[in-house]
């Protein structure tokens, strides 16, 4: 199944450069995504979901996931944690975190 998937314009080039992990809160639309689904990122790029991992919070996620695959310009996992917490306030973070592992579709 194909799903529309929107990211901030500043993030879109990172997918073109090889970003392959996407972080989302574990509520709402993210719960509908399944392994094998295709995400139409900003209607410009297609990425297949090859794995979905769930974490209780951002810190737990960053103990496992390579922060450079989420945001290559972060200097450390702590820097990325601080950045992500500006996007995911505590009430949203408490719902849990999904990490979607993606691969390019087509050439």
Tab-separated table of C-alpha atoms in Angstrom:
chain	number	residue	atom	x	y	z
A	1	UNK	CA	0.000	0.000	0.000
A	2	UNK	CA	1.245	3.510	-0.770
A	3	UNK	CA	0.893	6.339	1.761
A	4	UNK	CA	1.439	10.076	1.520
A	5	UNK	CA	4.244	11.107	3.886
A	6	UNK	CA	5.216	14.672	4.561
A	7	UNK	CA	8.487	16.013	5.933
A	8	UNK	CA	9.804	19.542	6.332
A	9	UNK	CA	11.320	20.910	3.124
A	10	UNK	CA	14.732	21.154	4.802
A	11	UNK	CA	14.673	17.388	5.469
A	12	UNK	CA	13.732	16.278	1.951
A	13	UNK	CA	17.295	16.608	0.537
A	14	UNK	CA	18.551	14.298	3.282
A	15	UNK	CA	16.457	11.480	1.812
A	16	UNK	CA	18.035	12.143	-1.580
A	17	UNK	CA	21.456	11.924	0.087
A	18	UNK	CA	20.697	8.549	1.670
A	19	UNK	CA	18.820	9.222	4.935
A	20	UNK	CA	17.119	5.911	5.656
A	21	UNK	CA	15.645	6.214	9.164
A	22	UNK	CA	12.557	8.302	9.863
A	23	UNK	CA	11.296	9.041	13.378
A	24	UNK	CA	7.607	9.521	14.155
A	25	UNK	CA	5.453	9.492	17.252
A	26	UNK	CA	3.608	6.238	17.871
A	27	UNK	CA	0.148	7.684	17.422
A	28	UNK	CA	-2.131	8.749	14.628
A	29	UNK	CA	-1.298	7.965	11.046
A	30	UNK	CA	2.039	6.297	11.802
A	31	UNK	CA	0.206	3.299	13.272
A	32	UNK	CA	-1.262	2.477	9.840
A	33	UNK	CA	2.125	1.946	8.184
A	34	UNK	CA	3.304	-1.655	7.687
A	35	UNK	CA	6.527	-3.276	6.484
A	36	UNK	CA	6.350	-3.449	2.687
A	37	UNK	CA	4.298	-0.252	2.363
A	38	UNK	CA	5.632	2.557	0.184
A	39	UNK	CA	5.835	6.132	1.414
A	40	UNK	CA	5.403	8.956	-1.093
A	41	UNK	CA	7.586	11.558	0.614
A	42	UNK	CA	6.265	15.041	-0.189
A	43	UNK	CA	4.989	13.516	-3.450
A	44	UNK	CA	8.561	13.591	-4.751
A	45	UNK	CA	10.335	10.456	-3.508
A	46	UNK	CA	9.259	6.871	-2.983
A	47	UNK	CA	10.657	4.792	-0.130
A	48	UNK	CA	9.690	1.283	0.916
A	49	UNK	CA	9.347	0.511	4.614
A	50	UNK	CA	11.687	-2.424	5.348
A	51	UNK	CA	11.436	-2.377	9.153
A	52	UNK	CA	9.509	-0.651	11.908
A	53	UNK	CA	10.919	-0.461	15.424
A	54	UNK	CA	9.063	0.861	18.459
A	55	UNK	CA	10.613	2.567	21.477
A	56	UNK	CA	9.123	3.972	24.685
A	57	UNK	CA	10.855	7.335	24.218
A	58	UNK	CA	13.492	9.233	22.248
A	59	UNK	CA	16.365	8.449	24.608
A	60	UNK	CA	15.698	4.686	24.384
A	61	UNK	CA	15.591	4.985	20.600
A	62	UNK	CA	18.957	6.737	20.450
A	63	UNK	CA	20.577	4.043	22.589
A	64	UNK	CA	19.917	1.631	19.702
A	65	UNK	CA	19.652	3.602	16.466
A	66	UNK	CA	22.547	5.324	14.681
A	67	UNK	CA	21.759	9.032	15.007
A	68	UNK	CA	23.613	9.766	11.729
A	69	UNK	CA	21.058	7.708	9.801
A	70	UNK	CA	18.280	9.897	11.257
A	71	UNK	CA	19.975	13.284	10.890
A	72	UNK	CA	23.460	13.176	9.328
A	73	UNK	CA	24.318	16.729	10.396
A	74	UNK	CA	23.969	16.064	14.126
A	75	UNK	CA	27.316	15.971	15.939
A	76	UNK	CA	26.136	13.506	18.584
A	77	UNK	CA	23.132	11.528	19.758
A	78	UNK	CA	22.668	14.082	22.565
A	79	UNK	CA	22.479	16.908	20.027
A	80	UNK	CA	19.874	14.973	18.038
A	81	UNK	CA	17.930	14.189	21.222
A	82	UNK	CA	17.705	17.908	22.005
A	83	UNK	CA	16.599	18.670	18.449
A	84	UNK	CA	13.959	15.921	18.441
A	85	UNK	CA	12.572	17.132	21.751
A	86	UNK	CA	11.803	20.473	20.104
A	87	UNK	CA	9.661	18.543	17.601
A	88	UNK	CA	8.120	16.048	20.024
A	89	UNK	CA	6.965	17.670	23.282
A	90	UNK	CA	6.731	15.421	26.379
A	91	UNK	CA	3.036	14.573	25.929
A	92	UNK	CA	3.708	13.298	22.397
A	93	UNK	CA	6.961	11.535	23.313
A	94	UNK	CA	5.093	9.632	26.057
A	95	UNK	CA	2.953	7.953	23.378
A	96	UNK	CA	6.130	6.238	22.170
A	97	UNK	CA	8.346	6.479	19.125
A	98	UNK	CA	8.475	4.580	15.835
A	99	UNK	CA	11.577	4.352	13.684
A	100	UNK	CA	10.841	3.488	10.067
A	101	UNK	CA	13.741	1.976	8.165
A	102	UNK	CA	13.417	2.864	4.498
A	103	UNK	CA	14.938	1.894	1.173
A	104	UNK	CA	14.768	3.551	-2.216
A	105	UNK	CA	12.114	2.320	-4.626
A	106	UNK	CA	13.222	1.930	-8.215
A	107	UNK	CA	16.422	3.445	-9.533
